[in-house]
């Protein structure tokens, strides 16, 4: 296939922000700044030491961002591209995968070749979907795709950012290819307050009872949750008649509480639970059984289906 045929496999965007515009914990910011020291120097032309001619190989930077959803991993990749003055190439896994033998590998190779030529920052979201441990893969094409992707990552000369919510499921061979692993934790109270200040428009009028610090302290939300809550709160304020359009504490509390209620509840554990006894020993108690749903009277095949 020619390079301009079939799916493009990526979305190229121009970054709107840099690292100064996003809220990070001190540890995460320090790790990212350290990892970007080399590409920054190379981009500015400050150091021409022939790195590609030494045993160090190509000066590529591979970053792995892991943490809970909504903590800013993808946004940080955009900020890195903006910091380096590059475009952000977001790989489209749904377009790269193909049902035809060899097409997925061909698509991957073509996209990485174009990315190397462009010299932009590449983002691979949800890396665990294509870089899962090979010892758990049942299909030959899955292993072949993972092998090729690991090779492309190792040969990539620019900045490649991968994100995942499940770092333990990644192939162990990826470990030595990653320059820095950065954990994106849930923001603390100080970070949450800063996020509220940045997401609430600067010129919106506040009611006297508004206390952003109190909202940040009371509602433990991710950066994405705070952004959505701020949008809803501002929308409520804008929906009022002229002369009453100001942001109230009730707007913020209701929006924040709604986002907190959307968080998934913990799944009950099914199995055996150790119960401490005297003398330091533990007895084993069965956890409550989860009953299977009753079969419908008209479902004549239900027993046969369950036996499979």
mmCIF file of C-alpha atoms in Angstrom:
data_model
loop_
_atom_site.group_PDB
_atom_site.id
_atom_site.type_symbol
_atom_site.label_atom_id
_atom_site.label_comp_id
_atom_site.label_asym_id
_atom_site.label_seq_id
_atom_site.Cartn_x
_atom_site.Cartn_y
_atom_site.Cartn_z
ATOM 1 C CA UNK A 1 0.000 0.000 0.000
ATOM 2 C CA UNK A 2 1.158 3.521 -0.728
ATOM 3 C CA UNK A 3 1.706 5.896 2.147
ATOM 4 C CA UNK A 4 -1.246 8.122 1.227
ATOM 5 C CA UNK A 5 -3.679 5.214 0.951
ATOM 6 C CA UNK A 6 -5.751 3.672 3.710
ATOM 7 C CA UNK A 7 -6.142 5.078 7.257
ATOM 8 C CA UNK A 8 -3.768 7.813 8.365
ATOM 9 C CA UNK A 9 -3.463 6.272 11.823
ATOM 10 C CA UNK A 10 -2.911 9.540 13.692
ATOM 11 C CA UNK A 11 -4.346 12.960 14.478
ATOM 12 C CA UNK A 12 -1.947 15.908 14.378
ATOM 13 C CA UNK A 13 -2.882 18.936 16.475
ATOM 14 C CA UNK A 14 -1.223 22.231 17.357
ATOM 15 C CA UNK A 15 -0.778 22.505 21.151
ATOM 16 C CA UNK A 16 -2.578 25.326 22.954
ATOM 17 C CA UNK A 17 -0.555 25.204 26.164
ATOM 18 C CA UNK A 18 2.886 24.616 27.643
ATOM 19 C CA UNK A 19 4.006 23.033 30.889
ATOM 20 C CA UNK A 20 3.516 26.287 32.820
ATOM 21 C CA UNK A 21 -0.215 26.231 32.063
ATOM 22 C CA UNK A 22 -0.957 22.864 33.666
ATOM 23 C CA UNK A 23 -1.155 21.901 37.330
ATOM 24 C CA UNK A 24 1.188 19.091 38.384
ATOM 25 C CA UNK A 25 2.533 17.779 41.647
ATOM 26 C CA UNK A 26 6.085 18.835 42.419
ATOM 27 C CA UNK A 27 7.424 15.289 41.923
ATOM 28 C CA UNK A 28 5.743 14.842 38.522
ATOM 29 C CA UNK A 29 6.941 18.232 37.280
ATOM 30 C CA UNK A 30 10.535 17.545 38.325
ATOM 31 C CA UNK A 31 10.566 14.153 36.575
ATOM 32 C CA UNK A 32 9.206 15.629 33.350
ATOM 33 C CA UNK A 33 11.586 18.597 33.403
ATOM 34 C CA UNK A 34 14.574 16.259 33.858
ATOM 35 C CA UNK A 35 13.463 14.043 30.958
ATOM 36 C CA UNK A 36 12.980 17.015 28.619
ATOM 37 C CA UNK A 37 16.410 18.555 29.251
ATOM 38 C CA UNK A 38 17.972 16.747 26.283
ATOM 39 C CA UNK A 39 15.259 17.383 23.643
ATOM 40 C CA UNK A 40 15.065 21.028 24.735
ATOM 41 C CA UNK A 41 18.793 21.466 24.193
ATOM 42 C CA UNK A 42 18.673 19.720 20.823
ATOM 43 C CA UNK A 43 15.660 21.759 19.678
ATOM 44 C CA UNK A 44 17.408 25.030 20.530
ATOM 45 C CA UNK A 45 20.657 23.972 18.862
ATOM 46 C CA UNK A 46 22.521 24.665 22.089
ATOM 47 C CA UNK A 47 24.370 21.350 22.033
ATOM 48 C CA UNK A 48 25.663 19.642 18.925
ATOM 49 C CA UNK A 49 27.765 16.885 20.445
ATOM 50 C CA UNK A 50 27.170 14.179 17.835
ATOM 51 C CA UNK A 51 24.934 12.106 20.083
ATOM 52 C CA UNK A 52 23.647 10.043 17.174
ATOM 53 C CA UNK A 53 27.230 9.045 16.340
ATOM 54 C CA UNK A 54 28.106 7.762 19.797
ATOM 55 C CA UNK A 55 27.286 4.516 21.564
ATOM 56 C CA UNK A 56 24.351 6.297 23.181
ATOM 57 C CA UNK A 57 22.425 5.904 19.937
ATOM 58 C CA UNK A 58 19.539 8.118 18.928
ATOM 59 C CA UNK A 59 18.583 10.707 21.566
ATOM 60 C CA UNK A 60 14.963 9.558 21.811
ATOM 61 C CA UNK A 61 12.867 10.207 24.920
ATOM 62 C CA UNK A 62 10.126 7.757 25.893
ATOM 63 C CA UNK A 63 7.853 8.776 28.764
ATOM 64 C CA UNK A 64 5.267 6.570 30.450
ATOM 65 C CA UNK A 65 2.473 8.409 32.271
ATOM 66 C CA UNK A 66 0.321 6.245 34.527
ATOM 67 C CA UNK A 67 -2.434 7.026 36.985
ATOM 68 C CA UNK A 68 -6.175 7.230 37.434
ATOM 69 C CA UNK A 69 -8.400 8.556 34.632
ATOM 70 C CA UNK A 70 -8.829 12.325 34.515
ATOM 71 C CA UNK A 71 -5.541 13.191 36.225
ATOM 72 C CA UNK A 72 -4.070 15.043 33.222
ATOM 73 C CA UNK A 73 -1.868 12.487 31.442
ATOM 74 C CA UNK A 74 -3.047 13.308 27.914
ATOM 75 C CA UNK A 75 -3.123 17.047 28.618
ATOM 76 C CA UNK A 76 0.466 16.884 29.814
ATOM 77 C CA UNK A 77 1.514 15.277 26.519
ATOM 78 C CA UNK A 78 0.009 18.258 24.697
ATOM 79 C CA UNK A 79 1.843 20.631 27.041
ATOM 80 C CA UNK A 80 5.148 18.865 26.310
ATOM 81 C CA UNK A 81 4.616 19.326 22.571
ATOM 82 C CA UNK A 82 3.812 22.990 23.153
ATOM 83 C CA UNK A 83 6.902 23.393 25.321
ATOM 84 C CA UNK A 84 9.106 22.018 22.527
ATOM 85 C CA UNK A 85 7.350 23.965 19.772
ATOM 86 C CA UNK A 86 6.173 20.765 18.079
ATOM 87 C CA UNK A 87 2.867 19.374 16.855
ATOM 88 C CA UNK A 88 1.280 16.496 18.770
ATOM 89 C CA UNK A 89 0.648 13.265 16.857
ATOM 90 C CA UNK A 90 -1.987 11.201 18.627
ATOM 91 C CA UNK A 91 -1.904 7.620 17.361
ATOM 92 C CA UNK A 92 -5.314 6.216 16.430
ATOM 93 C CA UNK A 93 -5.194 2.577 17.459
ATOM 94 C CA UNK A 94 -8.652 1.943 16.009
ATOM 95 C CA UNK A 95 -7.352 2.945 12.574
ATOM 96 C CA UNK A 96 -4.026 1.159 12.866
ATOM 97 C CA UNK A 97 -5.487 -2.248 13.684
ATOM 98 C CA UNK A 98 -6.619 -4.314 10.725
ATOM 99 C CA UNK A 99 -8.257 -7.723 10.322
ATOM 100 C CA UNK A 100 -5.990 -8.510 7.364
ATOM 101 C CA UNK A 101 -2.764 -10.391 8.014
ATOM 102 C CA UNK A 102 0.238 -8.058 8.046
ATOM 103 C CA UNK A 103 -1.779 -4.856 7.580
ATOM 104 C CA UNK A 104 -1.530 -3.767 11.233
ATOM 105 C CA UNK A 105 2.262 -4.061 11.183
ATOM 106 C CA UNK A 106 2.376 -2.187 7.870
ATOM 107 C CA UNK A 107 0.219 0.625 9.270
ATOM 108 C CA UNK A 108 2.392 0.940 12.389
ATOM 109 C CA UNK A 109 5.610 1.058 10.389
ATOM 110 C CA UNK A 110 4.185 3.707 8.034
ATOM 111 C CA UNK A 111 2.979 5.972 10.853
ATOM 112 C CA UNK A 112 6.276 5.829 12.747
ATOM 113 C CA UNK A 113 8.202 6.499 9.529
ATOM 114 C CA UNK A 114 6.156 9.636 8.935
ATOM 115 C CA UNK A 115 6.520 10.670 12.577
ATOM 116 C CA UNK A 116 10.313 10.354 12.370
ATOM 117 C CA UNK A 117 10.352 12.522 9.257
ATOM 118 C CA UNK A 118 8.115 15.179 10.841
ATOM 119 C CA UNK A 119 10.060 15.300 14.124
ATOM 120 C CA UNK A 120 6.929 15.948 16.210
ATOM 121 C CA UNK A 121 5.855 14.598 19.613
ATOM 122 C CA UNK A 122 3.946 11.299 19.446
ATOM 123 C CA UNK A 123 1.250 10.257 21.930
ATOM 124 C CA UNK A 124 0.082 6.669 22.412
ATOM 125 C CA UNK A 125 -2.967 6.754 24.688
ATOM 126 C CA UNK A 126 -4.016 3.597 26.555
ATOM 127 C CA UNK A 127 -0.772 1.861 25.674
ATOM 128 C CA UNK A 128 -1.878 -1.305 27.480
ATOM 129 C CA UNK A 129 -4.342 -1.984 24.627
ATOM 130 C CA UNK A 130 -1.462 -2.666 22.206
ATOM 131 C CA UNK A 131 1.500 -3.336 24.511
ATOM 132 C CA UNK A 132 0.092 -5.941 26.871
ATOM 133 C CA UNK A 133 2.434 -8.622 28.196
ATOM 134 C CA UNK A 134 3.131 -11.126 25.430
ATOM 135 C CA UNK A 135 2.917 -14.129 27.744
ATOM 136 C CA UNK A 136 -0.811 -13.461 28.037
ATOM 137 C CA UNK A 137 -1.471 -13.100 24.308
ATOM 138 C CA UNK A 138 -3.225 -15.970 22.564
ATOM 139 C CA UNK A 139 -3.001 -14.826 18.927
ATOM 140 C CA UNK A 140 0.156 -14.808 16.832
ATOM 141 C CA UNK A 141 -0.721 -11.430 15.295
ATOM 142 C CA UNK A 142 -0.885 -9.859 18.769
ATOM 143 C CA UNK A 143 2.655 -10.956 19.555
ATOM 144 C CA UNK A 144 3.872 -9.811 16.124
ATOM 145 C CA UNK A 145 2.292 -6.384 16.607
ATOM 146 C CA UNK A 146 3.820 -5.983 20.073
ATOM 147 C CA UNK A 147 7.270 -6.988 18.789
ATOM 148 C CA UNK A 148 7.119 -4.438 15.983
ATOM 149 C CA UNK A 149 5.826 -1.681 18.236
ATOM 150 C CA UNK A 150 8.626 -2.270 20.744
ATOM 151 C CA UNK A 151 11.154 -2.005 17.911
ATOM 152 C CA UNK A 152 9.623 1.225 16.611
ATOM 153 C CA UNK A 153 9.626 2.727 20.108
ATOM 154 C CA UNK A 154 13.301 1.880 20.573
ATOM 155 C CA UNK A 155 14.257 3.430 17.205
ATOM 156 C CA UNK A 156 12.150 6.574 17.579
ATOM 157 C CA UNK A 157 14.497 9.595 17.771
ATOM 158 C CA UNK A 158 12.012 12.116 19.177
ATOM 159 C CA UNK A 159 9.691 12.392 22.177
ATOM 160 C CA UNK A 160 7.133 9.616 22.599
ATOM 161 C CA UNK A 161 4.568 9.777 25.414
ATOM 162 C CA UNK A 162 2.540 6.733 26.444
ATOM 163 C CA UNK A 163 -0.343 6.768 28.898
ATOM 164 C CA UNK A 164 -2.029 3.945 30.771
ATOM 165 C CA UNK A 165 -4.304 3.286 33.718
ATOM 166 C CA UNK A 166 -2.853 -0.221 34.093
ATOM 167 C CA UNK A 167 0.969 -0.091 34.158
ATOM 168 C CA UNK A 168 1.254 -3.627 35.565
ATOM 169 C CA UNK A 169 -0.293 -5.117 32.410
ATOM 170 C CA UNK A 170 2.394 -3.727 30.060
ATOM 171 C CA UNK A 171 5.002 -5.971 28.496
ATOM 172 C CA UNK A 172 8.137 -6.158 30.706
ATOM 173 C CA UNK A 173 10.373 -5.461 27.685
ATOM 174 C CA UNK A 174 8.999 -1.915 27.594
ATOM 175 C CA UNK A 175 10.720 -1.120 30.896
ATOM 176 C CA UNK A 176 14.227 -0.643 29.485
ATOM 177 C CA UNK A 177 12.907 1.520 26.631
ATOM 178 C CA UNK A 178 11.283 4.048 28.969
ATOM 179 C CA UNK A 179 13.408 6.970 30.110
ATOM 180 C CA UNK A 180 11.018 8.118 32.836
ATOM 181 C CA UNK A 181 7.861 6.732 34.434
ATOM 182 C CA UNK A 182 5.678 9.453 35.917
ATOM 183 C CA UNK A 183 2.753 8.714 38.182
ATOM 184 C CA UNK A 184 -0.163 11.125 37.933
ATOM 185 C CA UNK A 185 -1.753 11.058 41.350
ATOM 186 C CA UNK A 186 -5.071 12.551 42.351
ATOM 187 C CA UNK A 187 -4.470 16.263 43.048
ATOM 188 C CA UNK A 188 -4.101 17.332 46.637
ATOM 189 C CA UNK A 189 -5.985 20.213 48.237
ATOM 190 C CA UNK A 190 -3.493 22.813 47.039
ATOM 191 C CA UNK A 191 -3.558 21.493 43.459
ATOM 192 C CA UNK A 192 -7.372 21.300 43.487
ATOM 193 C CA UNK A 193 -7.643 24.950 44.498
ATOM 194 C CA UNK A 194 -5.292 25.946 41.684
ATOM 195 C CA UNK A 195 -7.357 23.899 39.229
ATOM 196 C CA UNK A 196 -10.581 25.615 40.330
ATOM 197 C CA UNK A 197 -8.947 29.031 39.876
ATOM 198 C CA UNK A 198 -7.816 28.150 36.367
ATOM 199 C CA UNK A 199 -11.071 26.615 35.190
ATOM 200 C CA UNK A 200 -13.440 29.264 36.530
ATOM 201 C CA UNK A 201 -13.399 32.276 34.141
ATOM 202 C CA UNK A 202 -11.452 35.190 35.604
ATOM 203 C CA UNK A 203 -14.112 37.818 34.822
ATOM 204 C CA UNK A 204 -17.189 35.984 36.076
ATOM 205 C CA UNK A 205 -18.800 37.826 39.035
ATOM 206 C CA UNK A 206 -18.785 35.907 42.328
ATOM 207 C CA UNK A 207 -21.487 35.980 44.989
ATOM 208 C CA UNK A 208 -20.210 37.010 48.442
ATOM 209 C CA UNK A 209 -20.554 33.449 49.764
ATOM 210 C CA UNK A 210 -18.212 31.826 47.214
ATOM 211 C CA UNK A 211 -15.273 30.053 48.845
ATOM 212 C CA UNK A 212 -13.172 28.219 46.266
ATOM 213 C CA UNK A 213 -10.725 27.040 48.936
ATOM 214 C CA UNK A 214 -13.597 25.447 50.850
ATOM 215 C CA UNK A 215 -14.880 23.680 47.735
ATOM 216 C CA UNK A 216 -11.378 22.401 46.923
ATOM 217 C CA UNK A 217 -10.991 21.090 50.459
ATOM 218 C CA UNK A 218 -14.389 19.398 50.608
ATOM 219 C CA UNK A 219 -14.580 17.717 47.185
ATOM 220 C CA UNK A 220 -11.749 15.371 46.216
ATOM 221 C CA UNK A 221 -11.970 15.489 42.418
ATOM 222 C CA UNK A 222 -9.537 14.888 39.586
ATOM 223 C CA UNK A 223 -8.517 17.674 37.238
ATOM 224 C CA UNK A 224 -11.021 16.452 34.662
ATOM 225 C CA UNK A 225 -13.765 16.350 37.293
ATOM 226 C CA UNK A 226 -13.008 19.913 38.403
ATOM 227 C CA UNK A 227 -13.079 21.149 34.811
ATOM 228 C CA UNK A 228 -16.479 19.544 34.189
ATOM 229 C CA UNK A 229 -17.854 20.832 37.484
ATOM 230 C CA UNK A 230 -16.668 24.357 36.671
ATOM 231 C CA UNK A 231 -18.412 24.202 33.289
ATOM 232 C CA UNK A 232 -21.698 23.136 34.879
ATOM 233 C CA UNK A 233 -21.457 25.777 37.617
ATOM 234 C CA UNK A 234 -20.767 28.555 35.129
ATOM 235 C CA UNK A 235 -23.603 27.296 32.920
ATOM 236 C CA UNK A 236 -26.040 27.542 35.819
ATOM 237 C CA UNK A 237 -24.938 31.089 36.528
ATOM 238 C CA UNK A 238 -25.266 32.126 32.876
ATOM 239 C CA UNK A 239 -28.764 30.658 32.686
ATOM 240 C CA UNK A 240 -30.170 33.183 35.138
ATOM 241 C CA UNK A 241 -31.918 36.429 34.140
ATOM 242 C CA UNK A 242 -29.919 39.584 33.542
ATOM 243 C CA UNK A 243 -28.800 41.115 36.816
ATOM 244 C CA UNK A 244 -28.661 37.729 38.603
ATOM 245 C CA UNK A 245 -25.842 36.220 36.589
ATOM 246 C CA UNK A 246 -23.191 35.623 39.205
ATOM 247 C CA UNK A 247 -21.558 32.472 40.465
ATOM 248 C CA UNK A 248 -22.827 31.289 43.827
ATOM 249 C CA UNK A 249 -21.566 28.819 46.387
ATOM 250 C CA UNK A 250 -24.622 26.698 45.656
ATOM 251 C CA UNK A 251 -23.642 26.484 41.972
ATOM 252 C CA UNK A 252 -20.181 25.224 42.839
ATOM 253 C CA UNK A 253 -21.319 22.809 45.557
ATOM 254 C CA UNK A 254 -24.034 21.250 43.387
ATOM 255 C CA UNK A 255 -21.700 20.835 40.396
ATOM 256 C CA UNK A 256 -18.874 19.380 42.504
ATOM 257 C CA UNK A 257 -21.210 16.986 44.327
ATOM 258 C CA UNK A 258 -22.612 15.776 41.013
ATOM 259 C CA UNK A 259 -19.124 14.953 39.743
ATOM 260 C CA UNK A 260 -18.253 13.188 42.976
ATOM 261 C CA UNK A 261 -21.381 11.043 42.658
ATOM 262 C CA UNK A 262 -20.254 9.899 39.199
ATOM 263 C CA UNK A 263 -17.154 8.176 40.591
ATOM 264 C CA UNK A 264 -17.513 4.366 40.306
ATOM 265 C CA UNK A 265 -18.188 2.602 43.564
ATOM 266 C CA UNK A 266 -15.831 -0.097 44.772
ATOM 267 C CA UNK A 267 -16.694 -3.579 43.562
ATOM 268 C CA UNK A 268 -17.485 -5.963 46.434
ATOM 269 C CA UNK A 269 -14.830 -8.651 46.944
ATOM 270 C CA UNK A 270 -16.012 -12.200 46.354
ATOM 271 C CA UNK A 271 -13.923 -14.924 47.993
ATOM 272 C CA UNK A 272 -12.511 -15.696 51.426
ATOM 273 C CA UNK A 273 -11.723 -13.114 54.076
ATOM 274 C CA UNK A 274 -9.216 -13.753 56.882
ATOM 275 C CA UNK A 275 -10.702 -13.205 60.365
ATOM 276 C CA UNK A 276 -8.134 -12.609 63.164
ATOM 277 C CA UNK A 277 -8.316 -15.032 66.106
ATOM 278 C CA UNK A 278 -6.616 -15.118 69.439
ATOM 279 C CA UNK A 279 -2.948 -15.960 69.278
ATOM 280 C CA UNK A 280 -2.383 -14.223 65.984
ATOM 281 C CA UNK A 281 -3.910 -16.998 63.880
ATOM 282 C CA UNK A 282 -6.470 -16.333 61.178
ATOM 283 C CA UNK A 283 -9.645 -18.168 60.404
ATOM 284 C CA UNK A 284 -11.062 -18.156 56.895
ATOM 285 C CA UNK A 285 -14.631 -17.043 56.350
ATOM 286 C CA UNK A 286 -16.508 -17.242 53.121
ATOM 287 C CA UNK A 287 -17.531 -13.906 51.652
ATOM 288 C CA UNK A 288 -21.177 -13.499 50.589
ATOM 289 C CA UNK A 289 -21.927 -15.449 47.433
ATOM 290 C CA UNK A 290 -23.082 -13.621 44.365
ATOM 291 C CA UNK A 291 -26.182 -15.434 43.129
ATOM 292 C CA UNK A 292 -26.538 -15.958 39.407
ATOM 293 C CA UNK A 293 -29.593 -14.308 37.855
ATOM 294 C CA UNK A 294 -32.588 -16.581 37.677
ATOM 295 C CA UNK A 295 -33.355 -18.044 34.290
ATOM 296 C CA UNK A 296 -36.435 -16.762 32.540
ATOM 297 C CA UNK A 297 -39.247 -19.325 32.201
ATOM 298 C CA UNK A 298 -39.334 -18.890 28.435
ATOM 299 C CA UNK A 299 -35.580 -19.324 28.036
ATOM 300 C CA UNK A 300 -35.425 -22.984 27.039
ATOM 301 C CA UNK A 301 -31.749 -22.824 26.154
ATOM 302 C CA UNK A 302 -30.540 -21.084 29.313
ATOM 303 C CA UNK A 303 -29.371 -24.284 31.061
ATOM 304 C CA UNK A 304 -27.455 -25.435 27.995
ATOM 305 C CA UNK A 305 -25.865 -21.981 27.550
ATOM 306 C CA UNK A 306 -24.696 -21.877 31.160
ATOM 307 C CA UNK A 307 -23.139 -25.312 30.850
ATOM 308 C CA UNK A 308 -20.904 -23.968 28.035
#
